[in-house]
Amino acid sequence: MPGLLRGVARTAVIAGTATSVSNRVSRRQAGRWARQDAEQAQAQQAAAAPPPPAPTSLAPEDEMSNKIAQLKDLGDLKSRGVLSESEFEAQKARILGS
């Protein structure tokens, strides 16, 4: 009987060790694949991002009309309480400065 028990114990130790190593390898591979997937997703997002719009040159009359329309919209936002006085002044300066 002692020889049989020793054989069963040895088999259990070997099986446990093999299972532990197998699980560790699986977790390591899953981590690598997750990092690769994340890197690929970031690369695809960077490639899919639209390029910034090219600056367009407007005729002086069109540019002035555009600024007036922006200022009217800005005044409307201020009158509705969406913008504070300081935000309004900052945006107005930005529009008039460009």
Short mmCIF file of C-alpha atoms in Angstrom, two decimals:
data_model
loop_
_atom_site.label_atom_id
_atom_site.label_comp_id
_atom_site.label_asym_id
_atom_site.label_seq_id
_atom_site.Cartn_x
_atom_site.Cartn_y
_atom_site.Cartn_z
CA MET A 1 0.00 0.00 0.00
CA PRO A 2 2.72 2.59 0.76
CA GLY A 3 4.04 2.34 -2.79
CA LEU A 4 0.57 2.98 -4.20
CA LEU A 5 0.02 6.01 -1.95
CA ARG A 6 3.40 7.42 -2.92
CA GLY A 7 2.55 7.04 -6.61
CA VAL A 8 -0.84 8.74 -6.17
CA ALA A 9 0.76 11.60 -4.22
CA ARG A 10 3.46 12.07 -6.85
CA THR A 11 0.82 12.13 -9.62
CA ALA A 12 -1.21 14.73 -7.71
CA VAL A 13 1.84 16.98 -7.25
CA ILE A 14 2.79 16.72 -10.91
CA ALA A 15 -0.79 17.40 -12.06
CA GLY A 16 -1.08 20.40 -9.72
CA THR A 17 2.21 21.84 -10.95
CA ALA A 18 1.21 21.36 -14.57
CA THR A 19 -2.13 23.06 -13.96
CA SER A 20 -0.45 26.00 -12.21
CA VAL A 21 2.05 26.50 -15.03
CA SER A 22 -0.65 26.18 -17.67
CA ASN A 23 -2.82 28.80 -15.94
CA ARG A 24 0.11 31.19 -15.58
CA VAL A 25 0.97 30.86 -19.28
CA SER A 26 -2.68 31.42 -20.24
CA ARG A 27 -2.90 34.59 -18.13
CA ARG A 28 0.35 35.93 -19.56
CA GLN A 29 -0.84 35.32 -23.14
CA ALA A 30 -4.21 36.92 -22.41
CA GLY A 31 -2.42 40.00 -21.04
CA ARG A 32 -0.25 40.26 -24.13
CA TRP A 33 -3.24 39.93 -26.44
CA ALA A 34 -5.17 42.55 -24.47
CA ARG A 35 -2.25 45.00 -24.79
CA GLN A 36 -1.98 44.30 -28.52
CA ASP A 37 -5.72 44.83 -28.97
CA ALA A 38 -5.53 48.13 -27.06
CA GLU A 39 -2.59 49.31 -29.16
CA GLN A 40 -4.39 48.40 -32.38
CA ALA A 41 -7.54 50.20 -31.23
CA GLN A 42 -5.53 53.34 -30.45
CA ALA A 43 -3.81 53.17 -33.83
CA GLN A 44 -7.17 52.79 -35.60
CA GLN A 45 -8.64 55.72 -33.68
CA ALA A 46 -5.66 57.88 -34.54
CA ALA A 47 -5.94 56.91 -38.20
CA ALA A 48 -9.71 57.44 -38.22
CA ALA A 49 -9.56 60.91 -36.65
CA PRO A 50 -10.54 63.47 -39.27
CA PRO A 51 -7.90 66.00 -40.17
CA PRO A 52 -8.49 69.50 -38.85
CA PRO A 53 -10.42 71.69 -41.26
CA ALA A 54 -8.27 73.74 -43.54
CA PRO A 55 -8.49 77.46 -42.91
CA THR A 56 -10.59 79.14 -45.51
CA SER A 57 -10.06 82.64 -46.64
CA LEU A 58 -13.28 84.57 -46.91
CA ALA A 59 -13.93 87.78 -48.69
CA PRO A 60 -13.83 90.73 -46.27
CA GLU A 61 -17.60 91.17 -46.52
CA ASP A 62 -18.24 87.50 -45.77
CA GLU A 63 -15.78 87.56 -42.89
CA MET A 64 -17.52 90.56 -41.35
CA SER A 65 -20.93 88.93 -41.80
CA ASN A 66 -19.61 85.79 -40.15
CA LYS A 67 -18.28 87.78 -37.17
CA ILE A 68 -21.56 89.63 -36.80
CA ALA A 69 -23.50 86.37 -36.82
CA GLN A 70 -21.17 84.91 -34.19
CA LEU A 71 -21.55 88.00 -32.01
CA LYS A 72 -25.35 87.83 -32.31
CA ASP A 73 -25.28 84.17 -31.26
CA LEU A 74 -22.97 85.05 -28.39
CA GLY A 75 -25.29 87.85 -27.25
CA ASP A 76 -28.23 85.46 -27.40
CA LEU A 77 -26.40 82.93 -25.23
CA LYS A 78 -25.57 85.66 -22.72
CA SER A 79 -29.17 86.91 -22.60
CA ARG A 80 -30.41 83.35 -21.94
CA GLY A 81 -27.96 83.02 -19.06
CA VAL A 82 -25.81 80.34 -20.68
CA LEU A 83 -22.71 82.57 -20.60
CA SER A 84 -21.50 84.74 -17.75
CA GLU A 85 -20.31 88.29 -18.34
CA SER A 86 -16.64 87.25 -18.20
CA GLU A 87 -17.19 84.33 -20.59
CA PHE A 88 -19.07 86.63 -22.95
CA GLU A 89 -16.26 89.20 -22.92
CA ALA A 90 -13.59 86.54 -23.49
CA GLN A 91 -15.44 85.04 -26.46
CA LYS A 92 -16.20 88.47 -27.90
CA ALA A 93 -12.50 89.38 -27.73
CA ARG A 94 -11.62 86.08 -29.42
CA ILE A 95 -14.09 86.70 -32.26
CA LEU A 96 -13.07 90.30 -32.80
CA GLY A 97 -9.37 89.46 -32.53
CA SER A 98 -9.47 86.85 -35.28
#
